[in-house]
CSV table of C-alpha atoms in Angstrom, one decimal:
chain,number,residue,atom,x,y,z
M,1160,UNK,CA,22.6,-1.4,-14.1
M,1161,UNK,CA,19.5,-0.6,-16.1
M,1162,UNK,CA,16.5,-2.8,-16.3
M,1163,UNK,CA,14.2,-3.3,-19.3
M,1164,UNK,CA,10.5,-2.6,-19.3
M,1165,UNK,CA,9.7,-6.1,-18.3
M,1166,UNK,CA,11.6,-5.7,-15.1
M,1167,UNK,CA,9.8,-2.6,-13.9
M,1168,UNK,CA,8.4,-2.7,-10.4
M,1169,UNK,CA,6.6,0.6,-10.1
M,1170,UNK,CA,3.8,-0.1,-12.5
M,1171,UNK,CA,0.3,1.3,-12.1
M,1172,UNK,CA,-1.0,-2.1,-10.9
M,1173,UNK,CA,1.7,-2.6,-8.4
M,1174,UNK,CA,1.3,0.9,-6.9
M,1175,UNK,CA,-2.5,0.5,-6.7
M,1176,UNK,CA,-2.2,-2.8,-5.0
M,1177,UNK,CA,0.2,-1.2,-2.5
M,1178,UNK,CA,-2.5,1.4,-1.9
M,1179,UNK,CA,-4.9,-1.5,-1.0
M,1180,UNK,CA,-2.3,-2.8,1.4
M,1181,UNK,CA,-1.8,0.6,3.0
M,1182,UNK,CA,-5.5,1.2,3.4
M,1183,UNK,CA,-6.1,-2.3,4.8
M,1184,UNK,CA,-3.3,-2.0,7.4
M,1185,UNK,CA,-4.3,1.5,8.3
M,1186,UNK,CA,-7.5,0.5,10.0
M,1187,UNK,CA,-5.5,-2.2,11.9
M,1188,UNK,CA,-3.0,0.5,13.1
M,1189,UNK,CA,-5.9,2.3,14.7
M,1190,UNK,CA,-6.6,-0.7,17.0
M,1191,UNK,CA,-3.7,0.1,19.3
M,1192,UNK,CA,-6.4,1.9,21.2
M,1193,UNK,CA,-8.7,-1.0,21.4
M,1194,UNK,CA,-7.6,-2.2,24.9
M,1195,UNK,CA,-8.2,1.2,26.5
M,1196,UNK,CA,-11.6,1.4,24.6
M,1197,UNK,CA,-12.7,-1.9,26.0
M,1198,UNK,CA,-12.4,-0.5,29.6
M,1199,UNK,CA,-15.1,2.0,28.7
M,1200,UNK,CA,-17.6,-0.8,27.8
M,1201,UNK,CA,-19.8,-3.0,30.1
M,1202,UNK,CA,-17.6,-6.0,29.4
M,1203,UNK,CA,-15.8,-8.2,31.9
M,1204,UNK,CA,-12.1,-7.5,31.7
M,1205,UNK,CA,-11.5,-11.3,31.7
M,1206,UNK,CA,-12.9,-11.3,28.2
M,1207,UNK,CA,-10.6,-8.6,26.9
M,1208,UNK,CA,-7.9,-11.1,25.8
M,1209,UNK,CA,-10.4,-13.1,23.7
M,1210,UNK,CA,-11.8,-10.0,22.1
M,1211,UNK,CA,-8.4,-8.8,21.1
M,1212,UNK,CA,-7.0,-12.1,19.9
M,1213,UNK,CA,-10.1,-13.4,18.0
M,1214,UNK,CA,-9.2,-11.1,15.1
M,1215,UNK,CA,-5.9,-12.9,14.6
M,1216,UNK,CA,-7.4,-16.3,15.4
M,1217,UNK,CA,-10.0,-15.8,12.6
M,1218,UNK,CA,-7.2,-14.9,10.1
M,1219,UNK,CA,-5.1,-17.9,11.3
M,1220,UNK,CA,-8.0,-20.3,10.7
M,1221,UNK,CA,-9.4,-18.8,7.5
M,1222,UNK,CA,-6.3,-18.1,5.5
M,1223,UNK,CA,-5.3,-21.7,4.8
M,1224,UNK,CA,-8.9,-22.5,3.9
M,1225,UNK,CA,-9.3,-19.7,1.3
M,1226,UNK,CA,-5.8,-19.4,-0.1
M,1227,UNK,CA,-6.0,-22.4,-2.5
M,1228,UNK,CA,-9.1,-20.9,-4.1
M,1229,UNK,CA,-7.6,-17.5,-4.8
M,1230,UNK,CA,-6.0,-16.6,-8.2
M,1231,UNK,CA,-5.7,-13.5,-10.4
M,1232,UNK,CA,-8.9,-14.3,-12.2
M,1233,UNK,CA,-11.0,-13.9,-9.0
M,1234,UNK,CA,-8.8,-11.8,-6.8
M,1235,UNK,CA,-10.5,-8.5,-7.6
M,1236,UNK,CA,-13.8,-9.9,-6.5
M,1237,UNK,CA,-12.5,-11.2,-3.3
M,1238,UNK,CA,-10.5,-8.0,-2.5
M,1239,UNK,CA,-13.8,-6.1,-2.9
M,1240,UNK,CA,-15.6,-8.6,-0.6
M,1241,UNK,CA,-12.9,-8.4,2.0
M,1242,UNK,CA,-12.9,-4.6,1.9
M,1243,UNK,CA,-16.7,-4.5,2.2
M,1244,UNK,CA,-16.5,-6.9,5.2
M,1245,UNK,CA,-13.9,-4.7,6.8
M,1246,UNK,CA,-16.0,-1.6,6.2
M,1247,UNK,CA,-19.1,-3.2,7.8
M,1248,UNK,CA,-17.0,-4.2,10.8
M,1249,UNK,CA,-15.5,-0.8,11.2
M,1250,UNK,CA,-19.0,0.8,11.2
M,1251,UNK,CA,-20.4,-1.9,13.5
M,1252,UNK,CA,-17.9,-1.1,16.4
M,1253,UNK,CA,-20.1,1.9,17.2
M,1254,UNK,CA,-23.1,-0.3,18.0
M,1255,UNK,CA,-21.4,-3.4,19.4
M,1256,UNK,CA,-20.9,-2.5,23.1
M,1257,UNK,CA,-21.4,-5.8,24.8
M,1258,UNK,CA,-19.4,-9.0,24.6
M,1259,UNK,CA,-21.2,-11.2,22.0
M,1260,UNK,CA,-21.9,-8.4,19.5
M,1261,UNK,CA,-18.3,-7.1,19.8
M,1262,UNK,CA,-17.0,-10.7,19.4
M,1263,UNK,CA,-18.9,-11.1,16.2
M,1264,UNK,CA,-17.6,-7.7,14.9
M,1265,UNK,CA,-14.1,-8.8,15.7
M,1266,UNK,CA,-14.6,-12.1,13.8
M,1267,UNK,CA,-16.0,-10.2,10.8
M,1268,UNK,CA,-13.2,-7.7,10.9
M,1269,UNK,CA,-10.6,-10.5,11.0
M,1270,UNK,CA,-12.3,-12.4,8.1
M,1271,UNK,CA,-12.6,-9.3,6.0
M,1272,UNK,CA,-9.0,-8.3,6.5
M,1273,UNK,CA,-7.6,-11.8,5.7
M,1274,UNK,CA,-9.7,-12.1,2.6
M,1275,UNK,CA,-8.6,-8.7,1.4
M,1276,UNK,CA,-4.9,-9.3,2.1
M,1277,UNK,CA,-4.8,-12.9,0.7
M,1278,UNK,CA,-6.6,-11.9,-2.5
M,1279,UNK,CA,-4.3,-8.9,-2.9
M,1280,UNK,CA,-1.2,-11.2,-2.7
M,1281,UNK,CA,-2.8,-13.6,-5.2
M,1282,UNK,CA,-3.0,-10.7,-7.6
M,1283,UNK,CA,0.2,-8.7,-6.9
M,1284,UNK,CA,2.6,-11.6,-7.7
M,1285,UNK,CA,1.5,-11.3,-11.3
M,1286,UNK,CA,3.0,-7.8,-11.5
M,1287,UNK,CA,6.4,-8.6,-9.9
M,1288,UNK,CA,9.3,-9.4,-12.1
M,1289,UNK,CA,10.9,-12.6,-10.8
M,1290,UNK,CA,14.4,-11.1,-10.8
M,1291,UNK,CA,13.3,-8.3,-8.6
M,1292,UNK,CA,10.9,-10.1,-6.2
M,1293,UNK,CA,13.0,-9.3,-3.2
M,1294,UNK,CA,12.8,-5.6,-3.9
M,1295,UNK,CA,9.1,-5.7,-4.7
M,1296,UNK,CA,8.2,-7.6,-1.5
M,1297,UNK,CA,10.4,-5.1,0.4
M,1298,UNK,CA,8.2,-2.3,-0.9
M,1299,UNK,CA,5.1,-4.2,0.1
M,1300,UNK,CA,6.5,-4.5,3.6
M,1301,UNK,CA,6.9,-0.8,3.7
M,1302,UNK,CA,3.3,-0.4,2.8
M,1303,UNK,CA,2.3,-2.7,5.6
M,1304,UNK,CA,4.5,-1.0,8.2
M,1305,UNK,CA,3.9,2.7,7.3
M,1306,UNK,CA,0.4,2.9,8.9
M,1307,UNK,CA,1.8,1.7,12.2
M,1308,UNK,CA,4.3,4.6,12.1
M,1309,UNK,CA,1.8,7.2,11.0
M,1310,UNK,CA,-1.5,6.6,12.7
M,1311,UNK,CA,-1.0,5.6,16.3
M,1312,UNK,CA,0.5,9.1,17.2
M,1313,UNK,CA,-2.5,10.7,15.6
M,1314,UNK,CA,-5.1,8.7,17.4
M,1315,UNK,CA,-5.5,10.9,20.5
M,1316,UNK,CA,-5.9,14.2,18.6
M,1317,UNK,CA,-8.4,12.6,16.2
M,1318,UNK,CA,-10.4,11.1,19.1
M,1319,UNK,CA,-10.6,14.5,20.6
M,1320,UNK,CA,-12.0,15.9,17.4
M,1321,UNK,CA,-14.4,13.1,16.6
M,1322,UNK,CA,-15.5,12.5,20.2
M,1323,UNK,CA,-14.9,8.8,20.6
M,1324,UNK,CA,-12.8,5.9,19.5
M,1325,UNK,CA,-15.6,4.1,17.7
M,1326,UNK,CA,-16.2,7.2,15.6
M,1327,UNK,CA,-12.6,7.1,14.6
M,1328,UNK,CA,-13.1,3.5,13.4
M,1329,UNK,CA,-16.3,4.6,11.5
M,1330,UNK,CA,-14.2,7.3,9.8
M,1331,UNK,CA,-11.7,4.6,8.9
M,1332,UNK,CA,-14.5,2.7,7.4
M,1333,UNK,CA,-15.4,5.6,5.2
M,1334,UNK,CA,-11.7,5.9,4.0
M,1335,UNK,CA,-11.8,2.2,3.1
M,1336,UNK,CA,-14.0,3.3,0.2
M,1337,UNK,CA,-10.8,4.3,-1.5
M,1338,UNK,CA,-9.9,0.6,-1.9
M,1339,UNK,CA,-12.6,0.1,-4.6
M,1340,UNK,CA,-11.1,2.5,-7.2
M,1341,UNK,CA,-7.7,0.9,-6.5
M,1342,UNK,CA,-9.2,-2.5,-7.2
M,1343,UNK,CA,-11.0,-1.3,-10.4
M,1344,UNK,CA,-7.7,0.2,-11.6
M,1345,UNK,CA,-6.0,-3.2,-11.6
M,1346,UNK,CA,-6.6,-5.1,-14.7
M,1347,UNK,CA,-6.1,-8.9,-14.5
M,1348,UNK,CA,-2.9,-9.8,-16.2
M,1349,UNK,CA,-2.8,-11.9,-19.4
M,1350,UNK,CA,-2.3,-15.6,-19.0
M,1351,UNK,CA,1.3,-15.3,-20.3
M,1352,UNK,CA,2.1,-12.4,-18.0
M,1353,UNK,CA,0.8,-14.3,-15.0
M,1354,UNK,CA,2.9,-17.4,-15.9
M,1355,UNK,CA,6.0,-15.3,-16.3
M,1356,UNK,CA,5.5,-13.7,-12.9
M,1357,UNK,CA,4.5,-16.8,-11.0
M,1358,UNK,CA,8.1,-17.6,-10.2
M,1359,UNK,CA,8.3,-14.5,-8.1
M,1360,UNK,CA,6.5,-16.4,-5.3
M,1361,UNK,CA,4.5,-15.1,-2.5
M,1362,UNK,CA,4.1,-16.6,1.0
M,1363,UNK,CA,1.5,-14.1,1.9
M,1364,UNK,CA,1.2,-11.0,4.0
């Protein structure tokens, strides 16, 4: 069965936004090594659980607060701010070696990620044909899962090359620069196009 142009999924905007998803989740996939890294720092092991979980706790608290204010008209701005916050956090791991600084970095990282992901979802629903929403969100799920399949096996070799885990995170921060051309390549949809796509729905990432 063929689909008309209005039912296309693989548009430029959809692919660029999946690039944003891939890059955002790529730096999370690197954090499989975080627990081992914490053992190298002068931090009480009793605090490891909080340092690991505060990322998700930040996202859990922040997402319901920001989501009602996000829409296609401001999504690019908030994606950029979320990406910038994530980049700052990734660079800051290299100087946050005690409990309080690292806790603040983890909170910033969680906030940056959830702003980026939530704003991306507010935008991407405008480019998903309602009749193909299941297929579209399936592709987005692939973009979220692919980094977890690709990057963890590469961590040890890359750490050996760069010298330390925090340098790997810094390199991931540099790669996050690629988010910005992806964002700039996505033009906000027309009001009519946004209305037509709204029925696709999006519970969030």
